[in-house]
Amino acid sequence: VQLVESGGGLVQPGGSLKLSCEASGFMFSSYDMGWFRQAPGKERESVAGITHSSGATYYADFVKGRFTISRDNGLDRVYLQLNNLRPEDTALYYCNAVADYSRSNYYYPWGQGTQVTVAS
């Protein structure tokens, strides 16, 4: 199994980024997927989730209305659109297959993540 995240970068407060995660080694279209993040000195936390068919999504309260999760089962990719970014969104962002789109119980070893830094 491989999870390869990309799309992070340095952005000013209020800016936007679109993260991408390419998955391989498992039947991507059969799994709910989630995005997580880990800031320095903090535990990894769930940010958003999506069902295998894109029928439902979940967002942590601190990103509701600002982030949007989506997926393309034909490309084995899951995306996270980040809008109106805040300094507290600075973290390493990861994706993983999850047992339920609204929960954080993940299946596979973590990828390398993609760094999002929000600073003026």
CSV table of N, CA and C in Angstrom, one decimal:
chain,number,residue,atom,x,y,z
A,1,VAL,N,0.9,-1.2,0.0
A,1,VAL,CA,0.0,0.0,0.0
A,1,VAL,C,0.9,1.2,0.0
A,2,GLN,N,0.5,2.2,-0.8
A,2,GLN,CA,1.2,3.5,-0.8
A,2,GLN,C,0.2,4.6,-0.8
A,3,LEU,N,0.4,5.6,0.0
A,3,LEU,CA,-0.4,6.8,0.1
A,3,LEU,C,0.6,8.0,-0.2
A,4,VAL,N,0.4,8.7,-1.2
A,4,VAL,CA,1.3,9.8,-1.6
A,4,VAL,C,0.6,11.1,-1.6
A,5,GLU,N,0.9,12.0,-0.7
A,5,GLU,CA,0.2,13.3,-0.6
A,5,GLU,C,1.0,14.3,-1.3
A,6,SER,N,0.3,15.3,-1.8
A,6,SER,CA,1.0,16.4,-2.5
A,6,SER,C,0.1,17.7,-2.5
A,7,GLY,N,0.7,18.8,-2.9
A,7,GLY,CA,-0.1,20.0,-3.0
A,7,GLY,C,0.1,21.0,-1.9
A,8,GLY,N,0.8,20.7,-0.9
A,8,GLY,CA,1.0,21.6,0.2
A,8,GLY,C,2.0,22.8,-0.2
A,9,GLY,N,2.1,23.7,0.7
A,9,GLY,CA,3.0,24.8,0.5
A,9,GLY,C,2.8,25.9,1.5
A,10,LEU,N,3.5,27.1,1.2
A,10,LEU,CA,3.4,28.2,2.1
A,10,LEU,C,2.3,29.2,1.5
A,11,VAL,N,1.4,29.6,2.3
A,11,VAL,CA,0.3,30.5,1.9
A,11,VAL,C,0.0,31.5,2.9
A,12,GLN,N,-0.4,32.6,2.5
A,12,GLN,CA,-0.8,33.7,3.5
A,12,GLN,C,-2.2,33.4,4.1
A,13,PRO,N,-2.4,33.9,5.2
A,13,PRO,CA,-3.8,33.8,5.8
A,13,PRO,C,-4.8,34.2,4.9
A,14,GLY,N,-5.9,33.5,4.8
A,14,GLY,CA,-7.0,33.8,3.8
A,14,GLY,C,-6.8,33.1,2.5
A,15,GLY,N,-5.6,32.5,2.3
A,15,GLY,CA,-5.3,31.9,1.0
A,15,GLY,C,-5.9,30.5,0.8
A,16,SER,N,-5.6,29.8,-0.3
A,16,SER,CA,-6.2,28.5,-0.6
A,16,SER,C,-5.1,27.6,-1.1
A,17,LEU,N,-5.3,26.3,-0.9
A,17,LEU,CA,-4.5,25.2,-1.5
A,17,LEU,C,-5.4,24.1,-1.8
A,18,LYS,N,-5.0,23.2,-2.7
A,18,LYS,CA,-5.7,22.0,-3.0
A,18,LYS,C,-4.7,20.8,-2.8
A,19,LEU,N,-5.0,20.0,-1.8
A,19,LEU,CA,-4.1,18.8,-1.6
A,19,LEU,C,-4.7,17.6,-2.3
A,20,SER,N,-3.7,16.7,-2.7
A,20,SER,CA,-4.1,15.5,-3.5
A,20,SER,C,-3.4,14.3,-2.8
A,21,CYS,N,-4.1,13.2,-2.8
A,21,CYS,CA,-3.5,12.0,-2.3
A,21,CYS,C,-3.8,10.9,-3.3
A,22,GLU,N,-2.7,10.3,-3.8
A,22,GLU,CA,-2.8,9.2,-4.7
A,22,GLU,C,-2.6,7.9,-3.9
A,23,ALA,N,-3.5,7.0,-4.1
A,23,ALA,CA,-3.5,5.7,-3.3
A,23,ALA,C,-3.2,4.6,-4.3
A,24,SER,N,-2.5,3.6,-3.8
A,24,SER,CA,-2.3,2.4,-4.6
A,24,SER,C,-2.1,1.2,-3.6
A,25,GLY,N,-2.3,0.0,-4.2
A,25,GLY,CA,-2.1,-1.2,-3.4
A,25,GLY,C,-3.3,-1.8,-2.7
A,26,PHE,N,-4.5,-1.1,-2.8
A,26,PHE,CA,-5.7,-1.6,-2.3
A,26,PHE,C,-6.8,-1.1,-3.1
A,27,MET,N,-8.0,-1.7,-2.9
A,27,MET,CA,-9.2,-1.4,-3.8
A,27,MET,C,-9.8,0.0,-3.3
A,28,PHE,N,-9.2,1.0,-3.8
A,28,PHE,CA,-9.5,2.4,-3.4
A,28,PHE,C,-11.0,2.7,-3.4
A,29,SER,N,-11.7,2.3,-4.5
A,29,SER,CA,-13.1,2.6,-4.6
A,29,SER,C,-14.0,1.9,-3.6
A,30,SER,N,-13.5,0.9,-2.9
A,30,SER,CA,-14.3,0.2,-1.9
A,30,SER,C,-14.1,0.8,-0.5
A,31,TYR,N,-13.2,1.8,-0.3
A,31,TYR,CA,-12.9,2.3,1.0
A,31,TYR,C,-13.3,3.7,1.2
A,32,ASP,N,-13.9,4.0,2.4
A,32,ASP,CA,-14.0,5.4,2.8
A,32,ASP,C,-12.6,5.9,3.0
A,33,MET,N,-12.5,7.3,2.8
A,33,MET,CA,-11.1,7.9,2.9
A,33,MET,C,-11.2,9.1,3.9
A,34,GLY,N,-10.1,9.4,4.5
A,34,GLY,CA,-10.0,10.5,5.4
A,34,GLY,C,-8.8,11.3,5.2
A,35,TRP,N,-8.9,12.6,5.6
A,35,TRP,CA,-7.7,13.5,5.7
A,35,TRP,C,-7.5,13.8,7.1
A,36,PHE,N,-6.2,13.8,7.5
A,36,PHE,CA,-5.8,14.0,8.9
A,36,PHE,C,-4.7,15.1,8.9
A,37,ARG,N,-4.4,15.6,10.0
A,37,ARG,CA,-3.3,16.6,10.1
A,37,ARG,C,-2.6,16.5,11.4
A,38,GLN,N,-1.3,16.8,11.4
A,38,GLN,CA,-0.5,16.8,12.7
A,38,GLN,C,0.3,18.1,12.7
A,39,ALA,N,0.1,18.9,13.7
A,39,ALA,CA,0.9,20.1,13.9
A,39,ALA,C,2.0,19.7,14.9
A,40,PRO,N,3.1,20.5,14.9
A,40,PRO,CA,4.2,20.2,15.8
A,40,PRO,C,3.8,20.2,17.2
A,41,GLY,N,4.2,19.1,17.9
A,41,GLY,CA,3.9,19.0,19.3
A,41,GLY,C,2.5,18.6,19.6
A,42,LYS,N,1.7,18.3,18.6
A,42,LYS,CA,0.3,17.9,18.8
A,42,LYS,C,0.1,16.5,18.2
A,43,GLU,N,-1.0,15.9,18.7
A,43,GLU,CA,-1.4,14.6,18.1
A,43,GLU,C,-2.0,14.8,16.8
A,44,ARG,N,-2.0,13.7,16.0
A,44,ARG,CA,-2.6,13.7,14.7
A,44,ARG,C,-4.1,13.7,14.9
A,45,GLU,N,-4.8,14.5,14.1
A,45,GLU,CA,-6.3,14.7,14.3
A,45,GLU,C,-7.0,14.5,12.9
A,46,SER,N,-8.2,14.1,13.0
A,46,SER,CA,-9.0,13.9,11.8
A,46,SER,C,-9.5,15.3,11.3
A,47,VAL,N,-9.5,15.5,10.0
A,47,VAL,CA,-9.9,16.8,9.4
A,47,VAL,C,-11.2,16.6,8.6
A,48,ALA,N,-11.3,15.6,7.8
A,48,ALA,CA,-12.4,15.3,6.9
A,48,ALA,C,-12.5,13.9,6.5
A,49,GLY,N,-13.7,13.4,6.1
A,49,GLY,CA,-13.8,12.1,5.6
A,49,GLY,C,-14.9,12.0,4.5
A,50,ILE,N,-14.8,11.0,3.6
A,50,ILE,CA,-15.7,10.8,2.5
A,50,ILE,C,-16.0,9.4,2.3
A,51,THR,N,-17.2,9.0,2.1
A,51,THR,CA,-17.6,7.6,1.8
A,51,THR,C,-17.0,7.1,0.5
A,52,HIS,N,-17.0,5.8,0.3
A,52,HIS,CA,-16.4,5.2,-0.9
A,52,HIS,C,-17.0,5.7,-2.1
A,53,SER,N,-18.3,6.0,-2.1
A,53,SER,CA,-19.1,6.5,-3.2
A,53,SER,C,-19.3,8.0,-3.3
A,54,SER,N,-18.7,8.7,-2.4
A,54,SER,CA,-18.8,10.2,-2.3
A,54,SER,C,-20.2,10.5,-1.9
A,55,GLY,N,-21.0,9.6,-1.3
A,55,GLY,CA,-22.3,9.9,-0.9
A,55,GLY,C,-22.5,10.8,0.3
A,56,ALA,N,-21.5,10.8,1.1
A,56,ALA,CA,-21.5,11.6,2.4
A,56,ALA,C,-20.1,12.0,2.7
A,57,THR,N,-20.1,13.2,3.4
A,57,THR,CA,-18.8,13.7,3.9
A,57,THR,C,-18.9,14.1,5.3
A,58,TYR,N,-17.7,14.2,5.9
A,58,TYR,CA,-17.6,14.6,7.3
A,58,TYR,C,-16.5,15.6,7.4
A,59,TYR,N,-16.8,16.6,8.3
A,59,TYR,CA,-15.7,17.7,8.6
A,59,TYR,C,-15.6,17.9,10.1
A,60,ALA,N,-14.4,18.0,10.5
A,60,ALA,CA,-14.2,18.5,11.9
A,60,ALA,C,-14.7,19.9,12.0
A,61,ASP,N,-15.2,20.3,13.2
A,61,ASP,CA,-15.8,21.6,13.4
A,61,ASP,C,-14.9,22.7,13.0
A,62,PHE,N,-13.6,22.5,13.2
A,62,PHE,CA,-12.7,23.6,13.0
A,62,PHE,C,-12.4,23.9,11.5
A,63,VAL,N,-12.9,23.0,10.6
A,63,VAL,CA,-12.7,23.3,9.2
A,63,VAL,C,-14.0,23.4,8.4
A,64,LYS,N,-15.1,23.2,9.1
A,64,LYS,CA,-16.4,23.3,8.4
A,64,LYS,C,-16.6,24.7,7.7
A,65,GLY,N,-17.0,24.6,6.5
A,65,GLY,CA,-17.2,25.8,5.7
A,65,GLY,C,-16.0,26.3,5.0
A,66,ARG,N,-14.8,25.7,5.3
A,66,ARG,CA,-13.6,26.2,4.7
A,66,ARG,C,-12.9,25.1,3.9
A,67,PHE,N,-13.0,23.9,4.3
A,67,PHE,CA,-12.4,22.8,3.5
A,67,PHE,C,-13.4,21.9,2.9
A,68,THR,N,-13.0,21.3,1.7
A,68,THR,CA,-13.9,20.5,1.0
A,68,THR,C,-13.2,19.2,0.6
A,69,ILE,N,-13.7,18.0,0.9
A,69,ILE,CA,-13.1,16.8,0.5
A,69,ILE,C,-13.8,16.2,-0.7
A,70,SER,N,-13.1,15.6,-1.6
A,70,SER,CA,-13.7,15.0,-2.8
A,70,SER,C,-12.8,13.8,-3.2
A,71,ARG,N,-13.3,13.0,-4.1
A,71,ARG,CA,-12.5,11.9,-4.6
A,71,ARG,C,-12.8,11.6,-6.0
A,72,ASP,N,-11.8,10.9,-6.7
A,72,ASP,CA,-12.0,10.4,-8.0
A,72,ASP,C,-11.6,9.0,-8.0
A,73,ASN,N,-12.6,8.1,-8.0
A,73,ASN,CA,-12.3,6.7,-7.9
A,73,ASN,C,-11.7,6.1,-9.2
A,74,GLY,N,-11.8,6.8,-10.3
A,74,GLY,CA,-11.2,6.4,-11.5
A,74,GLY,C,-9.7,6.6,-11.5
A,75,LEU,N,-9.3,7.6,-10.7
A,75,LEU,CA,-7.8,7.9,-10.6
A,75,LEU,C,-7.2,7.5,-9.3
A,76,ASP,N,-8.0,6.9,-8.4
A,76,ASP,CA,-7.6,6.5,-7.1
A,76,ASP,C,-7.0,7.6,-6.3
A,77,ARG,N,-7.7,8.7,-6.3
A,77,ARG,CA,-7.2,10.0,-5.7
A,77,ARG,C,-8.3,10.5,-4.8
A,78,VAL,N,-7.9,11.1,-3.7
A,78,VAL,CA,-8.8,11.9,-2.8
A,78,VAL,C,-8.1,13.3,-2.7
A,79,TYR,N,-9.0,14.3,-2.6
A,79,TYR,CA,-8.5,15.7,-2.6
A,79,TYR,C,-9.1,16.4,-1.4
A,80,LEU,N,-8.4,17.5,-1.0
A,80,LEU,CA,-8.8,18.3,0.1
A,80,LEU,C,-8.6,19.8,-0.4
A,81,GLN,N,-9.7,20.5,-0.6
A,81,GLN,CA,-9.6,21.9,-1.0
A,81,GLN,C,-9.6,22.7,0.3
A,82,LEU,N,-8.6,23.5,0.5
A,82,LEU,CA,-8.4,24.3,1.7
A,82,LEU,C,-8.6,25.8,1.3
A,83,ASN,N,-9.7,26.4,1.9
A,83,ASN,CA,-9.9,27.8,1.6
A,83,ASN,C,-9.9,28.6,2.9
A,84,ASN,N,-9.7,29.9,2.8
A,84,ASN,CA,-9.7,30.8,4.0
A,84,ASN,C,-8.8,30.2,5.1
A,85,LEU,N,-7.6,29.9,4.7
A,85,LEU,CA,-6.6,29.3,5.6
A,85,LEU,C,-6.2,30.2,6.7
A,86,ARG,N,-6.0,29.6,7.9
A,86,ARG,CA,-5.6,30.3,9.1
A,86,ARG,C,-4.2,29.8,9.6
A,87,PRO,N,-3.5,30.6,10.3
A,87,PRO,CA,-2.2,30.1,10.9
A,87,PRO,C,-2.3,28.8,11.6
A,88,GLU,N,-3.4,28.6,12.3
A,88,GLU,CA,-3.6,27.4,13.1
A,88,GLU,C,-3.9,26.2,12.2
A,89,ASP,N,-4.0,26.4,10.9
A,89,ASP,CA,-4.1,25.2,10.0
A,89,ASP,C,-2.7,24.7,9.6
A,90,THR,N,-1.7,25.3,10.0
A,90,THR,CA,-0.3,24.9,9.7
A,90,THR,C,-0.1,23.5,10.3
A,91,ALA,N,0.2,22.6,9.5
A,91,ALA,CA,0.4,21.2,9.9
A,91,ALA,C,0.9,20.3,8.7
A,92,LEU,N,1.3,19.1,9.0
A,92,LEU,CA,1.5,18.1,8.0
A,92,LEU,C,0.2,17.3,7.8
A,93,TYR,N,-0.2,17.3,6.5
A,93,TYR,CA,-1.5,16.7,6.2
A,93,TYR,C,-1.3,15.3,5.6
A,94,TYR,N,-2.1,14.4,6.0
A,94,TYR,CA,-2.1,13.0,5.5
A,94,TYR,C,-3.4,12.5,5.1
A,95,CYS,N,-3.4,11.5,4.2
A,95,CYS,CA,-4.7,10.8,3.9
A,95,CYS,C,-4.5,9.3,4.3
A,96,ASN,N,-5.7,8.7,4.5
A,96,ASN,CA,-5.6,7.2,4.8
A,96,ASN,C,-7.0,6.7,4.5
A,97,ALA,N,-7.1,5.4,4.3
A,97,ALA,CA,-8.4,4.7,4.2
A,97,ALA,C,-8.9,4.5,5.7
A,98,VAL,N,-10.1,4.7,5.8
A,98,VAL,CA,-10.7,4.6,7.2
A,98,VAL,C,-11.9,3.7,7.2
A,99,ALA,N,-12.2,3.1,8.4
A,99,ALA,CA,-13.2,2.2,8.5
A,99,ALA,C,-14.6,2.8,8.4
A,100,ASP,N,-14.7,4.1,8.7
A,100,ASP,CA,-15.9,4.9,8.6
A,100,ASP,C,-15.6,6.3,8.3
A,101,TYR,N,-16.2,6.9,7.4
A,101,TYR,CA,-15.8,8.3,6.9
A,101,TYR,C,-15.9,9.3,8.0
A,102,SER,N,-16.7,9.1,9.1
A,102,SER,CA,-16.8,10.1,10.1
A,102,SER,C,-16.0,9.7,11.4
A,103,ARG,N,-15.1,8.7,11.2
A,103,ARG,CA,-14.3,8.3,12.4
A,103,ARG,C,-12.8,8.3,11.9
A,104,SER,N,-12.0,8.2,12.9
A,104,SER,CA,-10.5,8.3,12.6
A,104,SER,C,-9.8,7.0,12.6
A,105,ASN,N,-10.5,5.9,12.7
A,105,ASN,CA,-9.8,4.6,12.7
A,105,ASN,C,-9.3,4.2,11.3
A,106,TYR,N,-8.0,4.4,11.1
A,106,TYR,CA,-7.4,4.2,9.8
A,106,TYR,C,-6.9,2.8,9.6
A,107,TYR,N,-6.6,2.5,8.3
A,107,TYR,CA,-6.2,1.1,8.0
A,107,TYR,C,-4.7,1.0,7.8
A,108,TYR,N,-4.0,1.9,7.1
A,108,TYR,CA,-2.7,1.6,6.5
A,108,TYR,C,-1.6,2.5,7.1
A,109,PRO,N,-0.4,2.1,6.9
A,109,PRO,CA,0.8,3.0,7.4
A,109,PRO,C,0.7,4.3,6.7
A,110,TRP,N,1.1,5.3,7.4
A,110,TRP,CA,1.0,6.7,6.9
A,110,TRP,C,2.0,7.0,5.8
A,111,GLY,N,1.6,7.8,4.8
A,111,GLY,CA,2.6,8.3,3.8
A,111,GLY,C,3.5,9.4,4.4
A,112,GLN,N,4.1,10.1,3.6
A,112,GLN,CA,5.1,11.1,4.0
A,112,GLN,C,4.4,12.4,4.4
A,113,GLY,N,3.1,12.6,4.0
A,113,GLY,CA,2.4,13.8,4.2
A,113,GLY,C,2.8,14.9,3.3
A,114,THR,N,2.0,16.0,3.4
A,114,THR,CA,2.3,17.2,2.7
A,114,THR,C,2.2,18.4,3.6
A,115,GLN,N,3.2,19.3,3.7
A,115,GLN,CA,3.3,20.3,4.6
A,115,GLN,C,2.4,21.5,4.2
A,116,VAL,N,1.6,22.0,5.0
A,116,VAL,CA,0.8,23.3,4.8
A,116,VAL,C,1.3,24.2,5.9
A,117,THR,N,1.8,25.4,5.4
A,117,THR,CA,2.2,26.4,6.3
A,117,THR,C,1.5,27.7,6.0
A,118,VAL,N,0.8,28.3,7.0
A,118,VAL,CA,0.0,29.5,6.8
A,118,VAL,C,0.7,30.6,7.6
A,119,ALA,N,1.2,31.6,6.9
A,119,ALA,CA,2.0,32.6,7.5
A,119,ALA,C,2.0,33.9,6.6
A,120,SER,N,2.0,35.0,7.3
A,120,SER,CA,2.1,36.3,6.5
A,120,SER,C,3.5,36.7,6.3
